[in-house]
Amino acid sequence: MTGSCHRLTVQGKSVLLDCGMHQGGDVVKRLQEERFDFNPRDIDAVVLSHAHLDHSGLLPLLVAEGFGGPIYCTHATRNLLAIMLEDAASIYQRDLDNGNLRRRRAGRRQLSPRYTLDHVRQVLEQCQPLSYRQDETILSGLDLSLLDAGHILGSAVVVLTVAGEPPRTLVFSGDLGASQRVLMRPPEVPERADLVLMESTYGDRDHRSQEDTMTELEQIIAEARNDGVIMMPAFAVGRTQELLFHLGCLYHRGLLSGWQVFLDSPMALEVTRLYDQWLDAMDKDDQRVMAHFGARSLQEFLPVLSPTPDVEQSMRINRIERGAIIIAGSGMCNGGRIRHHLKHRLWQERNHLVFTGYQARGTLGRQIVDGASHIRMFGQRFVVRAQCHTLGGFSAHAGRNELLAWAKGIGGEPRFRLVHGEPEALESLAGALSEMGIPVSVAEPQVAFSPDFS
């Protein structure tokens, strides 16, 4: 499901489509175990679909192990990488230092870092940003164009054209956005393709409608109004900004009277400022809504928003007993300030925990969503008594029917290779595509695939 990374070999050259990190578990242990099944020095170029760490997180390791070629992405993705990779590297170094201190005390061998902040800076230097629909020859006989994937700021559908008689077109979907989402534009559909690598995150189900999801959120806010606090784990990129927009709409309808919203994530604050810089590239209808209320930024659109970049400001939130909506990372509760809020509030029935995004297997968020009665954090055991909600309509991924519609809209007679999904989602989507008469197969890790176009 995570760790997106596909090696394309064409005309003797090697191109990586994404270079993502697996999510879940301890980051130091995970990085110690990560191994490329190829020599990074043999890679000629990387094409990056978007900045989420499960698609970009191993780029510094790739550079550390010898990759020196270009990294193609959109301008906004390059801006986001500067925030996300530096944050991930800082967390990794901090956890590595703490772990090595424990190892020294126990007389155990020290671990060396697999990569450093210098490698992150090198990644950013190697980025060669492109605009959407800009044609670029990235290798001899290989042309690249990026389309808007509608997933997060800067996300792209990758279109690669291989020279020949006839030329062949490979499309890599990256992560496709849901058509009902705010701020993002609908995913663009390539004109044609011969082979499509398509994500399958929600290949087995559709999302709730935005209307139903917002109705449920309004009910949660009403239920907690006189008693508790609402905690929202949220991804710093995409989900946080959408939540701010939705809460802004509720504020202007008079439904947040008496509430204060805290954005308790330094990285999400930095990303939100970046989103504000790119508002002109986002959905025109949502731009008009904000302009109607005189808002030129997401913070102006939500006047009850209180950013809390400093640790002391974050800690003061714990003194509030009611009337607070806390948005904090990480989105799957594996790290970040949300864990400290869970520590103070998860065991109280009057509080609400609202999941607005996908919870991958192996994460703390997934444990709670799956109904765990107790969880462990900070070396302690906590009972789960807060009221837990999952709002599926906020997903950043296209649902099953949207994936099928996108696939059907691609011209030519493309074959599909399904990637980036859990087994049940992959198999379900493969079955649906097959019923539509579309040739399809399911990718397997470390298994090569050579399409036969004869």
PDB file of C-alpha atoms in Angstrom, residues 181-431:
ATOM      1  CA  ARG A 181     -12.875  17.319  -2.884  1.00  0.00           C
ATOM      2  CA  VAL A 182     -12.458  20.989  -2.113  1.00  0.00           C
ATOM      3  CA  LEU A 183      -9.498  23.123  -3.205  1.00  0.00           C
ATOM      4  CA  MET A 184      -8.187  20.552  -5.710  1.00  0.00           C
ATOM      5  CA  ARG A 185      -9.287  20.387  -9.336  1.00  0.00           C
ATOM      6  CA  PRO A 186     -10.604  17.078 -10.743  1.00  0.00           C
ATOM      7  CA  PRO A 187      -7.903  14.690 -12.028  1.00  0.00           C
ATOM      8  CA  GLU A 188      -7.043  15.142 -15.680  1.00  0.00           C
ATOM      9  CA  VAL A 189      -7.511  12.177 -18.001  1.00  0.00           C
ATOM     10  CA  PRO A 190      -4.704  11.419 -20.494  1.00  0.00           C
ATOM     11  CA  GLU A 191      -5.748  11.448 -24.135  1.00  0.00           C
ATOM     12  CA  ARG A 192      -4.383   7.970 -24.803  1.00  0.00           C
ATOM     13  CA  ALA A 193      -2.097   5.264 -23.444  1.00  0.00           C
ATOM     14  CA  ASP A 194      -0.711   1.845 -24.275  1.00  0.00           C
ATOM     15  CA  LEU A 195       0.030   0.862 -20.671  1.00  0.00           C
ATOM     16  CA  VAL A 196      -1.356   2.388 -17.472  1.00  0.00           C
ATOM     17  CA  LEU A 197       0.068   1.875 -13.984  1.00  0.00           C
ATOM     18  CA  MET A 198      -2.919   2.816 -11.801  1.00  0.00           C
ATOM     19  CA  GLU A 199      -3.262   3.177  -8.066  1.00  0.00           C
ATOM     20  CA  SER A 200      -5.907   1.055  -6.317  1.00  0.00           C
ATOM     21  CA  THR A 201      -6.108   2.487  -2.796  1.00  0.00           C
ATOM     22  CA  TYR A 202      -9.920   2.482  -2.808  1.00  0.00           C
ATOM     23  CA  GLY A 203     -10.370  -0.048  -5.589  1.00  0.00           C
ATOM     24  CA  ASP A 204     -12.920  -1.982  -3.540  1.00  0.00           C
ATOM     25  CA  ARG A 205     -15.170   0.806  -2.250  1.00  0.00           C
ATOM     26  CA  ASP A 206     -16.522   4.297  -2.749  1.00  0.00           C
ATOM     27  CA  HIS A 207     -16.479   7.179  -0.331  1.00  0.00           C
ATOM     28  CA  ARG A 208     -19.414   8.749   1.395  1.00  0.00           C
ATOM     29  CA  SER A 209     -20.668  11.902  -0.281  1.00  0.00           C
ATOM     30  CA  GLN A 210     -19.316  15.271   0.853  1.00  0.00           C
ATOM     31  CA  GLU A 211     -22.824  16.257   1.931  1.00  0.00           C
ATOM     32  CA  ASP A 212     -23.253  13.228   4.208  1.00  0.00           C
ATOM     33  CA  THR A 213     -19.750  13.656   5.579  1.00  0.00           C
ATOM     34  CA  MET A 214     -20.294  17.309   6.433  1.00  0.00           C
ATOM     35  CA  THR A 215     -23.631  16.454   8.054  1.00  0.00           C
ATOM     36  CA  GLU A 216     -21.857  13.926  10.281  1.00  0.00           C
ATOM     37  CA  LEU A 217     -19.164  16.441  11.187  1.00  0.00           C
ATOM     38  CA  GLU A 218     -21.827  18.989  12.111  1.00  0.00           C
ATOM     39  CA  GLN A 219     -23.468  16.361  14.358  1.00  0.00           C
ATOM     40  CA  ILE A 220     -20.156  15.595  16.082  1.00  0.00           C
ATOM     41  CA  ILE A 221     -19.575  19.301  16.721  1.00  0.00           C
ATOM     42  CA  ALA A 222     -23.097  19.712  18.078  1.00  0.00           C
ATOM     43  CA  GLU A 223     -22.737  16.655  20.334  1.00  0.00           C
ATOM     44  CA  ALA A 224     -19.420  17.847  21.775  1.00  0.00           C
ATOM     45  CA  ARG A 225     -20.463  21.493  22.078  1.00  0.00           C
ATOM     46  CA  ASN A 226     -21.110  21.654  25.823  1.00  0.00           C
ATOM     47  CA  ASP A 227     -18.788  18.955  27.057  1.00  0.00           C
ATOM     48  CA  GLY A 228     -15.730  17.788  25.209  1.00  0.00           C
ATOM     49  CA  VAL A 229     -12.873  18.439  22.861  1.00  0.00           C
ATOM     50  CA  ILE A 230     -12.559  17.210  19.268  1.00  0.00           C
ATOM     51  CA  MET A 231      -9.206  15.811  18.111  1.00  0.00           C
ATOM     52  CA  MET A 232      -8.518  15.478  14.389  1.00  0.00           C
ATOM     53  CA  PRO A 233      -5.350  13.673  13.295  1.00  0.00           C
ATOM     54  CA  ALA A 234      -4.577  15.110   9.881  1.00  0.00           C
ATOM     55  CA  PHE A 235      -1.916  14.866   7.233  1.00  0.00           C
ATOM     56  CA  ALA A 236       0.030  18.113   7.027  1.00  0.00           C
ATOM     57  CA  VAL A 237      -0.337  18.224   3.256  1.00  0.00           C
ATOM     58  CA  GLY A 238      -3.805  18.308   1.732  1.00  0.00           C
ATOM     59  CA  ARG A 239      -6.057  17.056   4.498  1.00  0.00           C
ATOM     60  CA  THR A 240      -5.291  19.871   6.926  1.00  0.00           C
ATOM     61  CA  GLN A 241      -5.964  22.541   4.310  1.00  0.00           C
ATOM     62  CA  GLU A 242      -9.247  20.896   3.270  1.00  0.00           C
ATOM     63  CA  LEU A 243     -10.376  20.722   6.901  1.00  0.00           C
ATOM     64  CA  LEU A 244      -9.604  24.416   7.348  1.00  0.00           C
ATOM     65  CA  PHE A 245     -11.722  25.215   4.295  1.00  0.00           C
ATOM     66  CA  HIS A 246     -14.641  23.036   5.478  1.00  0.00           C
ATOM     67  CA  LEU A 247     -14.484  24.511   8.994  1.00  0.00           C
ATOM     68  CA  GLY A 248     -14.377  27.967   7.430  1.00  0.00           C
ATOM     69  CA  CYS A 249     -17.635  27.163   5.625  1.00  0.00           C
ATOM     70  CA  LEU A 250     -19.184  26.026   8.934  1.00  0.00           C
ATOM     71  CA  TYR A 251     -17.966  29.213  10.618  1.00  0.00           C
ATOM     72  CA  HIS A 252     -19.641  31.406   7.992  1.00  0.00           C
ATOM     73  CA  ARG A 253     -22.868  29.424   8.498  1.00  0.00           C
ATOM     74  CA  GLY A 254     -22.717  30.288  12.210  1.00  0.00           C
ATOM     75  CA  LEU A 255     -22.037  26.681  13.321  1.00  0.00           C
ATOM     76  CA  LEU A 256     -18.741  27.302  15.158  1.00  0.00           C
ATOM     77  CA  SER A 257     -20.003  29.785  17.720  1.00  0.00           C
ATOM     78  CA  GLY A 258     -18.097  29.195  20.960  1.00  0.00           C
ATOM     79  CA  TRP A 259     -15.458  27.014  19.298  1.00  0.00           C
ATOM     80  CA  GLN A 260     -11.769  27.644  18.843  1.00  0.00           C
ATOM     81  CA  VAL A 261      -9.795  25.732  16.221  1.00  0.00           C
ATOM     82  CA  PHE A 262      -6.137  24.963  16.918  1.00  0.00           C
ATOM     83  CA  LEU A 263      -3.754  24.052  14.132  1.00  0.00           C
ATOM     84  CA  ASP A 264      -1.102  22.298  16.206  1.00  0.00           C
ATOM     85  CA  SER A 265       1.448  21.248  13.627  1.00  0.00           C
ATOM     86  CA  PRO A 266       4.438  23.388  12.623  1.00  0.00           C
ATOM     87  CA  MET A 267       4.745  21.557   9.305  1.00  0.00           C
ATOM     88  CA  ALA A 268       1.024  21.900   8.532  1.00  0.00           C
ATOM     89  CA  LEU A 269       1.288  25.632   9.230  1.00  0.00           C
ATOM     90  CA  GLU A 270       4.189  25.917   6.792  1.00  0.00           C
ATOM     91  CA  VAL A 271       2.325  23.874   4.166  1.00  0.00           C
ATOM     92  CA  THR A 272      -0.827  25.958   4.650  1.00  0.00           C
ATOM     93  CA  ARG A 273       1.167  29.109   3.906  1.00  0.00           C
ATOM     94  CA  LEU A 274       2.404  27.382   0.743  1.00  0.00           C
ATOM     95  CA  TYR A 275      -1.165  26.474  -0.250  1.00  0.00           C
ATOM     96  CA  ASP A 276      -2.114  30.131   0.195  1.00  0.00           C
ATOM     97  CA  GLN A 277       0.627  31.060  -2.294  1.00  0.00           C
ATOM     98  CA  TRP A 278      -0.856  28.636  -4.834  1.00  0.00           C
ATOM     99  CA  LEU A 279      -4.554  29.464  -4.342  1.00  0.00           C
ATOM    100  CA  ASP A 280      -4.833  30.761  -7.903  1.00  0.00           C
ATOM    101  CA  ALA A 281      -4.040  27.269  -9.195  1.00  0.00           C
ATOM    102  CA  MET A 282      -6.828  25.639  -7.192  1.00  0.00           C
ATOM    103  CA  ASP A 283     -10.530  25.043  -7.727  1.00  0.00           C
ATOM    104  CA  LYS A 284     -12.193  28.196  -9.092  1.00  0.00           C
ATOM    105  CA  ASP A 285     -15.493  27.677  -7.236  1.00  0.00           C
ATOM    106  CA  ASP A 286     -13.697  27.440  -3.880  1.00  0.00           C
ATOM    107  CA  GLN A 287     -11.673  30.528  -4.745  1.00  0.00           C
ATOM    108  CA  ARG A 288     -14.939  32.397  -5.326  1.00  0.00           C
ATOM    109  CA  VAL A 289     -16.347  31.230  -1.959  1.00  0.00           C
ATOM    110  CA  MET A 290     -13.321  32.590  -0.124  1.00  0.00           C
ATOM    111  CA  ALA A 291     -13.343  35.823  -2.096  1.00  0.00           C
ATOM    112  CA  HIS A 292     -17.038  36.337  -1.231  1.00  0.00           C
ATOM    113  CA  PHE A 293     -16.049  36.620   2.445  1.00  0.00           C
ATOM    114  CA  GLY A 294     -12.997  38.751   1.675  1.00  0.00           C
ATOM    115  CA  ALA A 295     -10.557  35.996   2.555  1.00  0.00           C
ATOM    116  CA  ARG A 296      -7.191  35.894   0.792  1.00  0.00           C
ATOM    117  CA  SER A 297      -5.883  32.949   2.807  1.00  0.00           C
ATOM    118  CA  LEU A 298      -7.239  29.916   4.626  1.00  0.00           C
ATOM    119  CA  GLN A 299      -6.542  31.537   7.999  1.00  0.00           C
ATOM    120  CA  GLU A 300      -8.545  34.619   7.014  1.00  0.00           C
ATOM    121  CA  PHE A 301     -11.365  32.305   5.924  1.00  0.00           C
ATOM    122  CA  LEU A 302     -11.461  30.755   9.440  1.00  0.00           C
ATOM    123  CA  PRO A 303     -11.189  33.621  11.948  1.00  0.00           C
ATOM    124  CA  VAL A 304     -11.422  31.297  14.995  1.00  0.00           C
ATOM    125  CA  LEU A 305      -8.206  29.533  13.943  1.00  0.00           C
ATOM    126  CA  SER A 306      -5.266  29.695  16.360  1.00  0.00           C
ATOM    127  CA  PRO A 307      -1.923  28.479  15.021  1.00  0.00           C
ATOM    128  CA  THR A 308       0.284  26.945  17.722  1.00  0.00           C
ATOM    129  CA  PRO A 309       3.787  26.569  16.265  1.00  0.00           C
ATOM    130  CA  ASP A 310       5.592  26.559  19.626  1.00  0.00           C
ATOM    131  CA  VAL A 311       5.672  23.616  22.041  1.00  0.00           C
ATOM    132  CA  GLU A 312       4.558  25.854  24.925  1.00  0.00           C
ATOM    133  CA  GLN A 313       1.492  26.961  22.938  1.00  0.00           C
ATOM    134  CA  SER A 314       0.699  23.337  22.166  1.00  0.00           C
ATOM    135  CA  MET A 315       0.936  22.349  25.821  1.00  0.00           C
ATOM    136  CA  ARG A 316      -1.450  25.131  26.843  1.00  0.00           C
ATOM    137  CA  ILE A 317      -4.187  23.486  24.759  1.00  0.00           C
ATOM    138  CA  ASN A 318      -4.234  20.673  27.334  1.00  0.00           C
ATOM    139  CA  ARG A 319      -5.743  23.059  29.880  1.00  0.00           C
ATOM    140  CA  ILE A 320      -8.846  23.558  27.733  1.00  0.00           C
ATOM    141  CA  GLU A 321     -11.688  21.236  28.723  1.00  0.00           C
ATOM    142  CA  ARG A 322     -14.297  22.084  26.092  1.00  0.00           C
ATOM    143  CA  GLY A 323     -14.909  24.095  22.950  1.00  0.00           C
ATOM    144  CA  ALA A 324     -11.662  23.164  21.185  1.00  0.00           C
ATOM    145  CA  ILE A 325     -11.102  21.488  17.829  1.00  0.00           C
ATOM    146  CA  ILE A 326      -7.489  20.321  17.615  1.00  0.00           C
ATOM    147  CA  ILE A 327      -5.992  19.529  14.214  1.00  0.00           C
ATOM    148  CA  ALA A 328      -2.575  17.919  14.597  1.00  0.00           C
ATOM    149  CA  GLY A 329      -0.213  15.504  12.880  1.00  0.00           C
ATOM    150  CA  SER A 330       0.614  12.891  12.191  1.00  0.00           C
ATOM    151  CA  GLY A 331      -2.383  11.776  10.164  1.00  0.00           C
ATOM    152  CA  MET A 332      -2.010   8.112  11.168  1.00  0.00           C
ATOM    153  CA  CYS A 333      -1.068   8.926  14.805  1.00  0.00           C
ATOM    154  CA  ASN A 334       2.384   7.361  14.426  1.00  0.00           C
ATOM    155  CA  GLY A 335       4.143  10.500  15.584  1.00  0.00           C
ATOM    156  CA  GLY A 336       3.708  14.218  15.987  1.00  0.00           C
ATOM    157  CA  ARG A 337       1.762  16.262  18.504  1.00  0.00           C
ATOM    158  CA  ILE A 338      -1.497  14.333  18.085  1.00  0.00           C
ATOM    159  CA  ARG A 339      -0.054  11.597  20.298  1.00  0.00           C
ATOM    160  CA  HIS A 340       0.355  14.053  23.162  1.00  0.00           C
ATOM    161  CA  HIS A 341      -3.275  15.128  22.784  1.00  0.00           C
ATOM    162  CA  LEU A 342      -4.334  11.479  22.746  1.00  0.00           C
ATOM    163  CA  LYS A 343      -2.300  10.942  25.911  1.00  0.00           C
ATOM    164  CA  HIS A 344      -4.288  13.669  27.674  1.00  0.00           C
ATOM    165  CA  ARG A 345      -7.744  12.968  26.238  1.00  0.00           C
ATOM    166  CA  LEU A 346      -8.175   9.527  24.642  1.00  0.00           C
ATOM    167  CA  TRP A 347      -9.196   7.941  27.947  1.00  0.00           C
ATOM    168  CA  GLN A 348     -12.051  10.441  28.566  1.00  0.00           C
ATOM    169  CA  GLU A 349     -15.502   9.539  27.231  1.00  0.00           C
ATOM    170  CA  ARG A 350     -16.532  13.151  26.719  1.00  0.00           C
ATOM    171  CA  ASN A 351     -13.915  13.717  23.997  1.00  0.00           C
ATOM    172  CA  HIS A 352     -14.157  12.864  20.313  1.00  0.00           C
ATOM    173  CA  LEU A 353     -11.468  11.490  17.997  1.00  0.00           C
ATOM    174  CA  VAL A 354     -12.266  12.121  14.335  1.00  0.00           C
ATOM    175  CA  PHE A 355     -10.304  10.309  11.627  1.00  0.00           C
ATOM    176  CA  THR A 356     -10.489  12.060   8.289  1.00  0.00           C
ATOM    177  CA  GLY A 357      -7.941  10.028   6.333  1.00  0.00           C
ATOM    178  CA  TYR A 358      -6.771   6.546   5.446  1.00  0.00           C
ATOM    179  CA  GLN A 359      -5.133   4.598   8.276  1.00  0.00           C
ATOM    180  CA  ALA A 360      -2.540   2.159   6.928  1.00  0.00           C
ATOM    181  CA  ARG A 361      -1.977  -1.233   8.487  1.00  0.00           C
ATOM    182  CA  GLY A 362       0.586  -1.178  11.257  1.00  0.00           C
ATOM    183  CA  THR A 363      -0.195   2.373  12.373  1.00  0.00           C
ATOM    184  CA  LEU A 364      -1.606   3.512  15.711  1.00  0.00           C
ATOM    185  CA  GLY A 365      -4.540   5.110  13.910  1.00  0.00           C
ATOM    186  CA  ARG A 366      -5.420   1.784  12.293  1.00  0.00           C
ATOM    187  CA  GLN A 367      -5.385   0.071  15.709  1.00  0.00           C
ATOM    188  CA  ILE A 368      -7.922   2.566  17.027  1.00  0.00           C
ATOM    189  CA  VAL A 369     -10.089   2.443  13.898  1.00  0.00           C
ATOM    190  CA  ASP A 370     -10.113  -1.355  14.124  1.00  0.00           C
ATOM    191  CA  GLY A 371     -11.578  -1.087  17.636  1.00  0.00           C
ATOM    192  CA  ALA A 372      -8.637  -1.501  19.996  1.00  0.00           C
ATOM    193  CA  SER A 373      -9.760  -1.120  23.614  1.00  0.00           C
ATOM    194  CA  HIS A 374      -6.245  -0.189  24.753  1.00  0.00           C
ATOM    195  CA  ILE A 375      -3.214   1.247  22.984  1.00  0.00           C
ATOM    196  CA  ARG A 376       0.419   1.855  23.942  1.00  0.00           C
ATOM    197  CA  MET A 377       2.195   5.205  23.654  1.00  0.00           C
ATOM    198  CA  PHE A 378       5.258   6.623  25.376  1.00  0.00           C
ATOM    199  CA  GLY A 379       5.846   3.284  27.088  1.00  0.00           C
ATOM    200  CA  GLN A 380       2.424   3.440  28.755  1.00  0.00           C
ATOM    201  CA  ARG A 381      -0.919   1.715  28.255  1.00  0.00           C
ATOM    202  CA  PHE A 382      -4.020   3.847  27.610  1.00  0.00           C
ATOM    203  CA  VAL A 383      -7.669   2.840  27.554  1.00  0.00           C
ATOM    204  CA  VAL A 384      -9.640   4.054  24.524  1.00  0.00           C
ATOM    205  CA  ARG A 385     -12.809   5.718  25.829  1.00  0.00           C
ATOM    206  CA  ALA A 386     -13.131   8.756  23.581  1.00  0.00           C
ATOM    207  CA  GLN A 387     -15.856   8.527  20.953  1.00  0.00           C
ATOM    208  CA  CYS A 388     -14.163   7.592  17.671  1.00  0.00           C
ATOM    209  CA  HIS A 389     -15.470   8.578  14.238  1.00  0.00           C
ATOM    210  CA  THR A 390     -14.262   7.909  10.703  1.00  0.00           C
ATOM    211  CA  LEU A 391     -15.326  10.459   8.082  1.00  0.00           C
ATOM    212  CA  GLY A 392     -14.719   8.676   4.795  1.00  0.00           C
ATOM    213  CA  GLY A 393     -15.871  11.509   2.555  1.00  0.00           C
ATOM    214  CA  PHE A 394     -12.690  13.523   3.126  1.00  0.00           C
ATOM    215  CA  SER A 395     -10.432  10.998   1.432  1.00  0.00           C
ATOM    216  CA  ALA A 396      -7.770  12.447  -0.846  1.00  0.00           C
ATOM    217  CA  HIS A 397      -8.039   9.386  -3.101  1.00  0.00           C
ATOM    218  CA  ALA A 398     -10.526   8.649  -5.841  1.00  0.00           C
ATOM    219  CA  GLY A 399     -13.086   6.002  -4.893  1.00  0.00           C
ATOM    220  CA  ARG A 400     -13.775   2.845  -6.881  1.00  0.00           C
ATOM    221  CA  ASN A 401     -16.259   4.332  -9.363  1.00  0.00           C
ATOM    222  CA  GLU A 402     -14.060   7.386  -9.906  1.00  0.00           C
ATOM    223  CA  LEU A 403     -11.074   5.137 -10.638  1.00  0.00           C
ATOM    224  CA  LEU A 404     -13.137   3.160 -13.141  1.00  0.00           C
ATOM    225  CA  ALA A 405     -14.429   6.325 -14.823  1.00  0.00           C
ATOM    226  CA  TRP A 406     -10.891   7.732 -15.090  1.00  0.00           C
ATOM    227  CA  ALA A 407      -9.638   4.459 -16.586  1.00  0.00           C
ATOM    228  CA  LYS A 408     -12.505   4.304 -19.069  1.00  0.00           C
ATOM    229  CA  GLY A 409     -11.818   7.854 -20.232  1.00  0.00           C
ATOM    230  CA  ILE A 410      -8.283   7.135 -21.478  1.00  0.00           C
ATOM    231  CA  GLY A 411      -8.146   6.818 -25.262  1.00  0.00           C
ATOM    232  CA  GLY A 412      -6.532   4.055 -27.252  1.00  0.00           C
ATOM    233  CA  GLU A 413      -6.675   0.468 -26.056  1.00  0.00           C
ATOM    234  CA  PRO A 414      -4.510   0.580 -22.930  1.00  0.00           C
ATOM    235  CA  ARG A 415      -3.568  -2.353 -20.741  1.00  0.00           C
ATOM    236  CA  PHE A 416      -3.702  -1.731 -17.010  1.00  0.00           C
ATOM    237  CA  ARG A 417      -1.230  -2.790 -14.336  1.00  0.00           C
ATOM    238  CA  LEU A 418      -2.640  -2.157 -10.853  1.00  0.00           C
ATOM    239  CA  VAL A 419      -0.360  -0.913  -8.076  1.00  0.00           C
ATOM    240  CA  HIS A 420      -0.494   0.840  -4.674  1.00  0.00           C
ATOM    241  CA  GLY A 421      -3.329  -0.989  -2.953  1.00  0.00           C
ATOM    242  CA  GLU A 422      -4.030  -3.652  -0.381  1.00  0.00           C
ATOM    243  CA  PRO A 423      -4.756  -7.118  -1.817  1.00  0.00           C
ATOM    244  CA  GLU A 424      -8.551  -6.956  -1.572  1.00  0.00           C
ATOM    245  CA  ALA A 425      -8.633  -3.525  -3.256  1.00  0.00           C
ATOM    246  CA  LEU A 426      -6.306  -4.647  -6.053  1.00  0.00           C
ATOM    247  CA  GLU A 427      -8.285  -7.797  -6.797  1.00  0.00           C
ATOM    248  CA  SER A 428     -11.655  -6.045  -6.641  1.00  0.00           C
ATOM    249  CA  LEU A 429     -10.606  -3.285  -9.033  1.00  0.00           C
ATOM    250  CA  ALA A 430      -8.969  -5.796 -11.379  1.00  0.00           C
ATOM    251  CA  GLY A 431     -12.236  -7.732 -11.521  1.00  0.00           C
TER     252      GLY A 431
END
